[in-house]
Short mmCIF file of C-alpha atoms in Angstrom, two decimals:
data_model
loop_
_atom_site.label_atom_id
_atom_site.label_comp_id
_atom_site.label_asym_id
_atom_site.label_seq_id
_atom_site.Cartn_x
_atom_site.Cartn_y
_atom_site.Cartn_z
CA MET A 273 -0.10 0.04 0.00
CA ASP A 274 2.78 2.42 1.06
CA SER A 275 4.63 1.51 -2.45
CA LEU A 276 1.24 2.33 -4.38
CA LEU A 277 1.18 5.62 -2.63
CA GLN A 278 4.60 6.48 -3.13
CA MET A 279 4.32 5.76 -6.85
CA GLY A 280 1.25 8.11 -7.06
CA ARG A 281 3.14 10.70 -5.38
CA CYS A 282 6.06 10.30 -7.97
CA LYS A 283 3.47 10.44 -10.76
CA GLN A 284 1.94 13.78 -9.36
CA ALA A 285 5.48 15.25 -8.95
CA LEU A 286 6.46 14.27 -12.52
CA VAL A 287 3.37 15.82 -14.06
CA LEU A 288 3.83 18.98 -12.08
CA ALA A 289 7.52 19.06 -13.28
CA ILE A 290 6.52 18.67 -16.84
CA LEU A 291 4.13 21.49 -16.43
CA CYS A 292 6.57 23.76 -14.76
CA LEU A 293 9.29 23.04 -17.67
CA SER A 294 6.37 23.59 -20.38
CA ALA A 295 5.73 26.91 -18.69
CA SER A 296 9.47 27.60 -18.34
CA MET A 297 10.07 26.66 -22.11
CA MET A 298 6.89 28.81 -23.06
CA TYR A 299 8.31 31.86 -21.24
CA PHE A 300 11.57 31.37 -22.90
CA PHE A 301 10.01 31.35 -26.24
CA LEU A 302 8.00 34.43 -25.60
CA LEU A 303 11.00 36.08 -23.98
CA HIS A 304 13.26 35.42 -26.90
CA TYR A 305 11.29 34.75 -30.13
CA CYS A 306 8.17 36.80 -29.66
CA PRO A 307 9.50 40.54 -29.67
CA THR A 308 7.66 43.16 -27.70
CA GLU A 309 6.64 46.49 -29.46
CA GLU A 310 9.93 48.00 -28.09
CA ASP A 311 11.81 45.24 -29.55
CA THR A 312 10.27 45.39 -33.11
CA ASP A 313 13.67 46.48 -34.64
CA GLN A 314 15.63 43.53 -33.37
CA LEU A 315 16.18 40.37 -35.40
CA VAL A 316 15.76 36.89 -33.73
CA PRO A 317 18.79 35.77 -31.67
CA GLN A 318 20.39 33.74 -34.54
CA GLN A 319 20.71 36.90 -36.67
CA ILE A 320 23.00 39.70 -35.96
CA ARG A 321 22.37 43.31 -35.59
CA VAL A 322 24.51 46.07 -37.15
CA LEU A 323 23.94 49.52 -35.84
CA PRO A 324 24.90 52.55 -38.06
CA SER A 325 27.50 54.11 -35.59
CA THR A 326 29.44 53.05 -32.59
CA SER A 327 26.77 54.08 -30.25
CA PRO A 328 23.20 55.33 -30.27
CA ARG A 329 22.78 59.08 -31.24
CA GLN A 330 24.62 61.23 -28.72
CA PRO A 331 22.74 63.52 -26.57
CA ASN A 332 23.39 67.11 -26.88
CA CYS A 333 26.09 68.03 -24.26
CA SER A 334 25.23 70.91 -21.82
CA CYS A 335 26.86 74.23 -21.82
CA GLN A 336 25.36 74.82 -18.27
CA GLY A 337 27.62 75.46 -15.36
CA LYS A 338 30.04 77.84 -13.82
CA GLY A 339 32.89 79.11 -16.13
CA MET A 340 31.39 77.60 -19.44
CA LEU A 341 32.08 79.82 -22.30
CA VAL A 342 29.36 79.59 -25.20
CA LEU A 343 31.43 80.20 -28.21
CA LYS A 344 28.85 81.36 -30.58
CA ASP A 345 28.62 84.39 -28.54
CA HIS A 346 31.99 85.41 -29.52
CA LEU A 347 31.56 85.32 -33.46
CA PRO A 348 31.16 88.43 -35.43
CA LYS A 349 27.41 89.18 -35.67
CA ASP A 350 27.40 90.24 -39.30
CA GLN A 351 29.41 87.08 -40.20
CA TYR A 352 27.43 84.52 -37.89
CA ASP A 353 25.18 82.76 -40.43
CA ASP A 354 27.94 82.43 -43.12
CA ILE A 355 30.41 80.89 -40.58
CA VAL A 356 27.77 78.61 -39.21
CA LYS A 357 27.09 77.45 -42.72
CA ARG A 358 30.76 77.00 -43.77
CA ARG A 359 31.54 75.05 -40.31
CA ALA A 360 28.63 72.63 -40.97
CA GLU A 361 30.03 71.85 -44.40
CA GLU A 362 33.64 71.44 -43.23
CA TYR A 363 32.22 69.14 -40.44
CA ARG A 364 30.36 66.93 -42.98
CA LYS A 365 33.52 66.56 -44.94
CA HIS A 366 35.52 65.73 -41.81
CA HIS A 367 32.91 63.06 -41.00
CA ILE A 368 33.52 61.47 -44.49
CA ARG A 369 37.34 61.40 -43.97
CA THR A 370 37.18 59.90 -40.48
CA SER A 371 34.25 57.48 -40.52
CA SER A 372 33.90 54.17 -42.02
CA SER A 373 31.93 50.92 -41.72
CA LEU A 374 34.40 49.74 -39.12
CA ASN A 375 32.99 52.20 -36.73
CA ARG A 376 29.69 50.17 -36.68
CA LEU A 377 28.47 48.60 -33.52
CA ILE A 378 28.07 44.67 -34.25
CA PHE A 379 26.47 42.22 -31.95
CA ALA A 380 27.59 38.61 -32.33
CA PRO A 381 24.92 35.89 -32.51
CA SER A 382 24.71 33.08 -29.87
CA ASN A 383 25.34 29.57 -30.50
CA SER A 384 25.99 30.03 -34.38
CA PRO A 385 27.48 27.39 -36.41
CA LEU A 386 29.33 29.89 -38.53
CA GLN A 387 32.94 30.37 -38.19
CA TYR A 388 34.54 33.47 -39.32
CA PRO A 389 37.26 35.95 -38.53
CA ILE A 390 36.29 38.51 -35.94
CA GLN A 391 39.38 40.68 -35.63
CA GLY A 392 42.52 41.19 -37.55
CA PHE A 393 41.56 40.62 -41.30
CA THR A 394 43.12 43.34 -43.02
CA VAL A 395 43.69 43.75 -46.83
CA VAL A 396 45.58 45.87 -49.27
CA PRO A 397 43.32 48.19 -51.43
CA LEU A 398 42.62 46.52 -54.76
CA GLN A 399 44.59 43.37 -53.73
CA LYS A 400 43.00 39.86 -53.66
CA THR A 401 43.37 38.23 -50.33
CA LEU A 402 42.16 34.97 -48.78
CA ILE A 403 39.77 35.12 -46.15
CA PRO A 404 40.94 33.11 -43.21
CA GLY A 405 38.91 30.91 -41.04
CA LEU A 406 35.45 30.58 -42.81
CA ALA A 407 33.76 27.33 -42.07
CA LEU A 408 30.48 25.85 -41.18
CA HIS A 409 29.99 23.56 -38.27
CA ALA A 410 26.38 22.12 -38.73
CA ALA A 411 24.36 19.09 -37.94
CA LYS A 412 24.19 16.40 -40.69
CA ILE A 413 21.54 17.54 -43.22
CA GLN A 414 20.71 16.76 -46.84
CA ASN A 415 22.03 20.07 -48.38
CA TYR A 416 24.29 22.71 -46.92
CA LYS A 417 24.03 26.16 -48.28
CA VAL A 418 25.88 29.28 -47.11
CA THR A 419 25.84 32.82 -48.63
CA LEU A 420 28.73 35.64 -48.21
CA SER A 421 28.14 39.15 -49.43
CA VAL A 422 30.11 42.41 -49.20
CA SER A 423 29.60 45.95 -50.37
CA SER A 424 33.04 47.62 -50.79
CA GLY A 425 34.64 44.71 -52.65
CA VAL A 426 34.02 41.36 -54.41
CA LEU A 427 34.43 37.82 -53.71
CA ALA A 428 35.72 34.81 -55.59
CA ILE A 429 36.73 31.11 -54.89
CA LYS A 430 40.36 30.61 -55.68
CA ALA A 431 40.94 27.82 -58.36
CA LEU A 432 42.41 24.60 -56.81
CA GLY A 433 44.51 23.47 -59.75
CA GLU A 434 45.37 24.19 -63.31
CA GLY A 435 42.10 22.66 -64.65
CA ASP A 436 40.09 24.55 -62.37
CA LYS A 437 38.22 27.96 -63.42
CA GLU A 438 38.16 30.85 -60.81
CA ARG A 439 34.78 32.50 -60.57
CA GLN A 440 34.64 36.00 -61.56
CA GLY A 441 34.56 38.50 -58.44
CA GLU A 442 30.90 39.23 -57.14
CA LYS A 443 29.31 41.05 -54.34
CA GLU A 444 27.49 37.93 -53.39
CA ILE A 445 28.43 34.30 -53.57
CA THR A 446 26.15 31.22 -52.55
CA VAL A 447 28.20 27.90 -51.97
CA GLN A 448 26.15 24.80 -51.44
CA SER A 449 26.93 20.92 -51.29
CA THR A 450 25.74 17.93 -49.92
CA SER A 451 28.84 17.23 -48.31
CA LEU A 452 29.96 19.53 -45.28
CA SER A 453 33.88 18.93 -45.88
CA ASP A 454 33.26 19.83 -49.57
CA LEU A 455 31.46 23.10 -48.64
CA ASN A 456 34.19 24.15 -46.19
CA ASN A 457 36.86 23.13 -48.52
CA LEU A 458 35.47 25.83 -50.91
CA LEU A 459 34.84 28.45 -48.03
CA GLY A 460 38.62 27.89 -47.39
CA ARG A 461 39.46 29.19 -50.87
CA MET A 462 37.11 32.15 -50.71
CA THR A 463 38.88 35.44 -51.59
CA TYR A 464 38.18 39.12 -51.25
CA THR A 465 39.35 42.12 -53.37
CA SER A 466 38.34 45.52 -52.38
CA THR A 467 37.13 47.71 -55.06
CA VAL A 468 37.69 51.25 -53.44
CA TYR A 469 41.16 52.66 -53.04
CA ARG A 470 41.60 54.51 -49.64
CA MET A 471 44.37 54.84 -47.12
CA ARG A 472 42.13 53.20 -44.48
CA THR A 473 38.56 52.22 -44.82
CA GLY A 474 36.54 48.99 -44.29
CA ASP A 475 33.84 46.69 -45.35
CA LEU A 476 31.27 44.50 -43.52
CA ALA A 477 30.91 40.98 -44.76
CA HIS A 478 27.65 39.26 -44.17
CA PHE A 479 27.85 35.56 -43.82
CA THR A 480 24.67 33.66 -43.59
CA PHE A 481 23.37 29.95 -43.15
CA GLU A 482 19.60 29.06 -42.77
CA HIS A 483 18.23 31.61 -40.20
CA HIS A 484 21.92 32.19 -38.96
CA GLU A 485 23.62 35.41 -39.71
CA ALA A 486 26.97 36.76 -38.86
CA VAL A 487 28.79 39.93 -39.84
CA PHE A 488 32.66 40.43 -39.65
CA PRO A 489 34.79 43.42 -40.37
CA ILE A 490 37.39 43.57 -43.22
CA VAL A 491 39.78 46.43 -42.81
CA ILE A 492 41.04 47.96 -46.05
CA GLN A 493 44.44 49.58 -45.42
CA GLN A 494 47.45 50.74 -47.31
CA PRO A 495 50.58 49.55 -45.34
CA SER A 496 52.70 52.37 -43.99
CA VAL A 497 56.43 52.44 -44.33
CA PRO A 498 58.26 52.73 -40.96
CA VAL A 499 59.89 56.06 -40.22
CA LEU A 500 62.82 55.16 -37.60
CA TYR A 501 65.13 57.55 -35.71
CA ASP A 502 68.57 56.16 -34.86
CA ILE A 503 69.06 57.44 -31.34
CA GLY A 504 72.71 56.78 -31.31
CA ASN A 505 74.59 56.35 -28.07
CA ASP A 506 74.07 59.52 -26.09
CA ILE A 507 71.79 62.32 -25.23
CA ASN A 508 73.02 64.48 -28.16
CA SER A 509 71.93 62.12 -30.78
CA GLN A 510 68.65 61.47 -29.11
CA VAL A 511 67.38 65.04 -28.25
CA THR A 512 67.34 68.54 -29.56
CA ILE A 513 66.47 71.40 -27.40
CA VAL A 514 64.02 73.72 -28.97
CA THR A 515 62.78 77.27 -28.07
CA LYS A 516 61.22 80.37 -29.53
CA THR A 517 62.42 83.98 -28.60
CA PHE A 518 60.96 87.40 -29.08
CA LEU A 519 62.76 90.54 -27.84
CA ARG A 520 64.23 88.64 -24.85
CA TYR A 521 68.01 88.02 -25.79
CA THR A 522 69.18 88.82 -22.28
CA GLU A 523 67.10 85.95 -20.90
CA LEU A 524 68.02 83.78 -23.99
CA GLN A 525 71.69 84.00 -23.29
CA VAL A 526 71.28 83.04 -19.61
CA LEU A 527 69.28 80.07 -20.87
CA ILE A 528 72.03 78.94 -23.51
CA SER A 529 74.71 79.36 -20.89
CA SER A 530 72.73 77.13 -18.20
CA ILE A 531 72.15 74.51 -20.91
CA ARG A 532 75.79 74.33 -21.63
CA THR A 533 76.52 74.05 -18.14
CA TYR A 534 74.96 70.44 -18.15
CA TYR A 535 74.89 69.66 -21.87
CA LYS A 536 77.93 71.08 -23.65
CA ASP A 537 77.17 69.52 -27.32
CA ILE A 538 73.46 69.04 -27.53
CA LYS A 539 71.92 70.91 -30.47
CA ILE A 540 69.78 74.08 -29.69
CA ILE A 541 67.28 75.45 -32.19
CA ILE A 542 65.96 78.85 -31.76
CA ALA A 543 62.92 80.26 -33.79
CA ASP A 544 63.20 84.17 -33.43
CA ASP A 545 60.74 86.61 -34.64
CA SER A 546 62.01 89.65 -32.96
CA LEU A 547 61.59 93.05 -34.46
CA GLU A 548 65.23 93.81 -34.87
CA PRO A 549 67.03 90.31 -34.78
CA GLN A 550 70.34 89.67 -33.19
CA LYS A 551 72.65 87.04 -34.02
CA VAL A 552 72.99 84.39 -31.38
CA ASN A 553 76.59 82.94 -31.31
CA GLY A 554 77.72 79.61 -30.01
CA SER A 555 78.40 76.02 -31.07
CA ASN A 556 75.84 73.70 -32.32
CA ILE A 557 73.12 76.46 -32.13
CA GLU A 558 70.72 77.07 -35.11
CA GLN A 559 68.85 80.30 -35.17
CA TYR A 560 65.79 80.83 -37.66
CA ILE A 561 64.91 84.22 -38.28
CA MET A 562 61.23 84.80 -38.92
CA PRO A 563 59.16 87.94 -40.17
CA PRO A 564 58.64 90.14 -37.24
CA ALA A 565 55.97 89.10 -34.44
CA GLN A 566 54.70 86.15 -36.25
CA GLY A 567 53.78 84.52 -32.91
CA TRP A 568 54.29 81.85 -30.48
CA PHE A 569 52.67 78.84 -32.45
CA ALA A 570 54.16 79.92 -35.63
CA GLY A 571 57.62 79.95 -34.19
CA ARG A 572 57.01 76.62 -32.38
CA ASN A 573 56.13 75.06 -35.99
CA LEU A 574 59.18 76.46 -37.34
CA ALA A 575 61.81 75.30 -34.58
CA VAL A 576 60.14 71.82 -34.40
CA SER A 577 60.16 71.49 -38.22
CA GLN A 578 63.81 71.65 -38.11
CA VAL A 579 64.60 68.72 -35.50
CA THR A 580 66.27 65.56 -36.79
CA THR A 581 66.48 63.73 -33.63
CA LYS A 582 63.81 61.02 -32.28
CA TYR A 583 63.13 63.65 -29.45
CA LEU A 584 62.69 67.45 -28.93
CA PHE A 585 62.92 69.08 -25.51
CA TRP A 586 60.83 72.06 -25.46
CA VAL A 587 61.78 75.17 -23.18
CA ASP A 588 60.67 78.70 -22.68
CA ASP A 589 63.43 81.40 -23.63
CA ASP A 590 63.53 82.52 -19.77
CA PHE A 591 64.02 79.02 -18.22
CA LEU A 592 67.14 78.20 -16.36
CA PHE A 593 68.66 74.53 -16.30
CA THR A 594 69.85 73.16 -12.79
CA ASP A 595 71.09 69.87 -11.73
CA LYS A 596 67.49 68.63 -11.63
CA THR A 597 67.06 69.27 -15.23
CA LYS A 598 67.97 65.79 -16.29
CA ILE A 599 66.49 65.17 -19.99
CA GLU A 600 67.83 61.58 -19.76
CA ASN A 601 65.39 60.73 -17.08
CA LEU A 602 62.50 61.80 -19.45
CA VAL A 603 64.22 59.73 -22.44
CA GLU A 604 64.18 56.81 -20.31
CA VAL A 605 60.50 57.21 -19.51
CA MET A 606 59.78 57.48 -23.25
CA GLU A 607 61.79 54.71 -24.36
CA ALA A 608 60.37 52.34 -21.86
CA THR A 609 56.97 53.36 -22.88
CA PRO A 610 56.83 53.64 -26.75
CA GLU A 611 53.28 54.71 -26.96
CA LEU A 612 54.04 57.75 -25.00
CA ASP A 613 54.29 61.00 -27.16
CA VAL A 614 54.71 63.89 -24.82
CA VAL A 615 56.21 64.01 -21.18
CA GLY A 616 56.19 66.97 -19.03
CA GLY A 617 58.38 68.06 -16.22
CA SER A 618 57.81 70.57 -13.63
CA VAL A 619 58.82 74.50 -13.49
CA ALA A 620 59.88 76.44 -10.34
CA GLY A 621 57.36 78.71 -9.29
CA HIS A 622 54.62 76.80 -11.23
CA GLY A 623 55.10 73.22 -10.00
CA GLN A 624 54.04 70.28 -11.78
CA PHE A 625 51.35 71.81 -14.04
CA TYR A 626 49.03 69.38 -15.76
CA PHE A 627 45.68 69.29 -16.71
CA SER A 628 42.85 66.89 -17.98
CA LEU A 629 40.69 67.40 -21.16
CA VAL A 630 37.22 66.04 -21.24
CA TYR A 631 35.35 66.09 -24.82
CA GLU A 632 31.76 65.47 -25.21
CA GLU A 633 30.84 65.14 -28.71
CA GLY A 634 27.37 66.29 -28.50
CA ASN A 635 24.83 65.61 -31.44
CA GLY A 636 27.11 66.69 -34.23
CA GLU A 637 25.02 69.54 -35.21
CA ASP A 638 25.75 72.29 -32.56
CA GLY A 639 29.21 71.05 -31.79
CA GLY A 640 30.74 69.69 -28.67
CA CYS A 641 31.61 70.69 -25.11
CA LEU A 642 35.12 70.76 -23.92
CA ASN A 643 36.43 70.91 -20.20
CA ARG A 644 39.83 71.52 -19.14
CA LYS A 645 40.51 70.85 -15.43
CA ARG A 646 43.87 71.41 -13.71
CA GLY A 647 45.53 68.96 -11.42
CA VAL A 648 43.85 65.82 -12.68
CA LYS A 649 45.89 62.74 -13.34
CA TYR A 650 44.59 59.39 -14.68
CA GLN A 651 46.99 56.76 -13.45
CA PRO A 652 50.71 56.12 -12.96
CA VAL A 653 53.08 55.33 -16.06
CA PRO A 654 54.00 51.64 -15.35
CA GLY A 655 57.47 51.22 -13.59
CA PHE A 656 57.64 55.10 -12.96
CA PRO A 657 55.88 56.11 -9.77
CA ASN A 658 56.90 59.72 -10.28
CA CYS A 659 55.09 60.05 -13.77
CA SER A 660 51.27 59.79 -14.36
CA PHE A 661 49.00 59.89 -17.49
CA THR A 662 47.32 63.12 -18.19
CA SER A 663 45.80 65.32 -21.08
CA GLY A 664 48.25 68.36 -21.04
CA VAL A 665 51.57 69.51 -19.30
CA VAL A 666 53.50 72.66 -18.78
CA ASN A 667 55.93 74.35 -21.27
CA LEU A 668 58.66 71.91 -20.33
CA PHE A 669 58.31 68.67 -22.17
CA LEU A 670 60.12 66.07 -24.01
CA GLY A 671 58.07 65.26 -27.23
CA ARG A 672 58.42 62.61 -29.74
CA THR A 673 59.30 64.53 -32.91
CA ASP A 674 57.03 62.96 -35.45
CA ALA A 675 53.98 62.87 -33.06
CA VAL A 676 54.50 66.66 -32.23
CA LEU A 677 54.76 67.57 -36.05
CA LYS A 678 51.62 65.52 -36.78
CA VAL A 679 49.68 67.51 -34.57
CA GLY A 680 51.24 70.94 -35.14
CA PHE A 681 50.83 74.14 -33.48
CA ASP A 682 48.01 76.55 -34.89
CA PRO A 683 50.01 79.76 -36.14
CA LEU A 684 46.76 81.71 -35.86
CA LEU A 685 47.54 81.75 -32.21
CA LYS A 686 50.15 84.35 -31.76
CA ARG A 687 50.16 85.87 -28.23
CA VAL A 688 48.92 83.39 -25.63
CA ALA A 689 48.38 79.56 -26.46
CA HIS A 690 49.48 76.30 -25.03
CA SER A 691 46.48 74.02 -24.17
CA GLU A 692 45.36 74.51 -27.54
CA PHE A 693 48.28 72.15 -28.76
CA PHE A 694 46.92 69.45 -26.56
CA MET A 695 43.30 70.07 -27.42
CA ASP A 696 44.26 69.42 -31.22
CA GLY A 697 46.10 66.22 -30.08
CA LEU A 698 43.39 64.93 -27.84
CA GLY A 699 42.87 61.42 -28.94
CA SER A 700 46.13 61.11 -30.77
CA LEU A 701 48.56 62.04 -28.14
CA LEU A 702 49.65 60.19 -25.13
CA VAL A 703 50.76 62.47 -22.45
CA ALA A 704 52.41 62.18 -19.08
CA SER A 705 53.62 64.34 -16.40
CA CYS A 706 56.73 63.70 -14.16
CA SER A 707 57.79 65.34 -10.99
CA HIS A 708 61.48 64.24 -10.91
CA VAL A 709 62.66 66.37 -13.73
CA SER A 710 62.34 70.06 -13.23
CA VAL A 711 63.78 73.63 -14.56
CA ASP A 712 63.78 77.06 -12.81
CA HIS A 713 62.35 80.14 -14.00
CA GLN A 714 64.57 83.36 -14.32
CA PRO A 715 63.86 86.37 -12.33
CA LYS A 716 61.71 88.70 -14.47
CA ILE A 717 63.23 91.77 -16.33
CA LYS A 718 61.09 94.74 -17.19
CA ASN A 719 60.68 94.82 -20.81
CA ALA A 720 57.93 97.27 -21.81
CA LYS A 721 57.95 96.45 -25.51
CA TYR A 722 57.97 92.68 -25.06
CA SER A 723 55.02 93.09 -22.50
CA SER A 724 52.98 95.23 -24.90
CA PHE A 725 53.26 92.27 -27.30
CA ARG A 726 52.99 89.62 -24.78
CA LYS A 727 49.76 90.71 -23.32
CA GLN A 728 46.53 89.16 -24.68
CA GLN A 729 44.15 91.73 -26.08
CA SER A 730 40.37 91.40 -25.83
CA LYS A 731 40.31 90.96 -29.45
CA ASP A 732 42.96 88.08 -29.25
CA ALA A 733 40.68 86.34 -26.69
CA GLU A 734 37.46 86.70 -28.95
CA ASP A 735 39.37 85.47 -31.88
CA LYS A 736 40.56 82.47 -30.11
CA LEU A 737 37.22 81.34 -28.78
CA ALA A 738 35.75 81.78 -32.33
CA ARG A 739 38.56 79.71 -33.70
CA HIS A 740 37.51 76.96 -31.30
CA PHE A 741 34.01 77.26 -32.48
CA PHE A 742 35.04 76.67 -36.12
CA LYS A 743 38.08 74.73 -36.06
CA ASN A 744 37.29 72.25 -33.23
CA HIS A 745 33.65 72.19 -33.85
CA LEU A 746 32.92 73.20 -30.32
CA LYS A 747 29.90 75.02 -28.94
CA CYS A 748 31.19 75.60 -25.38
CA ILE A 749 34.46 75.32 -23.49
CA ARG A 750 35.44 75.74 -19.89
CA TYR A 751 38.98 76.49 -18.73
CA GLY A 752 39.36 75.21 -15.17
#
């Protein structure tokens, strides 16, 4: 009797388990295969979603808050409409230059039988290349059929032997066979040839089997030739000291004398836009005379353009080298961290000046928002506890010559400019600040003529803000 009762309970439990399992499966089906109204733009799980950009449309960044400068307020009123129109057209062209299908967000399917390269497939423009790793892993069926399609190139199946004929390039190829191994053999001979010639762009390949779909990126890129610097065996073949001078020959001579105390043979390059240039004498000194009063950044461009060493060491013409100005220490940091582009030191009286730059792109119509905040470091440079990554540093820095040249200095900024170089380099320059290398500042000498040029006028400030509005496609900026 007890056994019959126990069997009855087991049957009830089994029925209940089946009902629960059925309910769970139904819930799973409804959840995963019956899209809600909010999910009508989504495909079933075996298919892949490709969004048009790396993220949903960016919200418009806010220009609210203390210290935020709204740049459109600094444009000439009579030219406002024309400037905005020209900026919009230039931004459209900039977007064409910098965007590609590689920026699109791709969701990978789950439990897909398709095998394909998800990263690292790079082709030379217009050159046929075998697509690595294409395969199908599916259960045994009567007929296997896959389709591959591209948009910026053509596909073909490479001939196996002399008697085989290679199919002509097509945007879409369907491969089918009753044998899975034969199908995978054909997929292993699939080639891609780009039909567009660009330095760097991309394509998205769509790979399908039954209701399964995968998308993988193809990088179309012209290989670049390495440009290497022979750093030799000492600091003189590694670094060039660079400065810009204007009406401050007394300070310049003091700087040079202090440099020669510690670095007797290192090359010094001087860009000089003084009103009445004076010859600067000394060994291994190159002085480049500019038209008068061309400005701070124009001089920087000229001086840096003449550097032939791997690194340049930027100093102001009123700095003073001391026993703590050890350029070798900064070279050590750069050589140990090849990704670094700029490493700053500290200046007596100013300390270890550094700042962060935070850029919000906005919705692309009104422009972005940029915040500069002093004293912000991100994280230590590995192996160098005295150095930390940041966005911008003081006017004492060791720079990788080719990286500095690539960003350049805006020659329209004549009187007061520094952060602007790091703004232009945001996203391309890796910057760090180190506390163990420093320089002194010379005592100030009264120089009325220099001061009259050095002091930023209200028009200069307005022009700089208007420049940021157009050139950097900003709608507001905060200097903190």
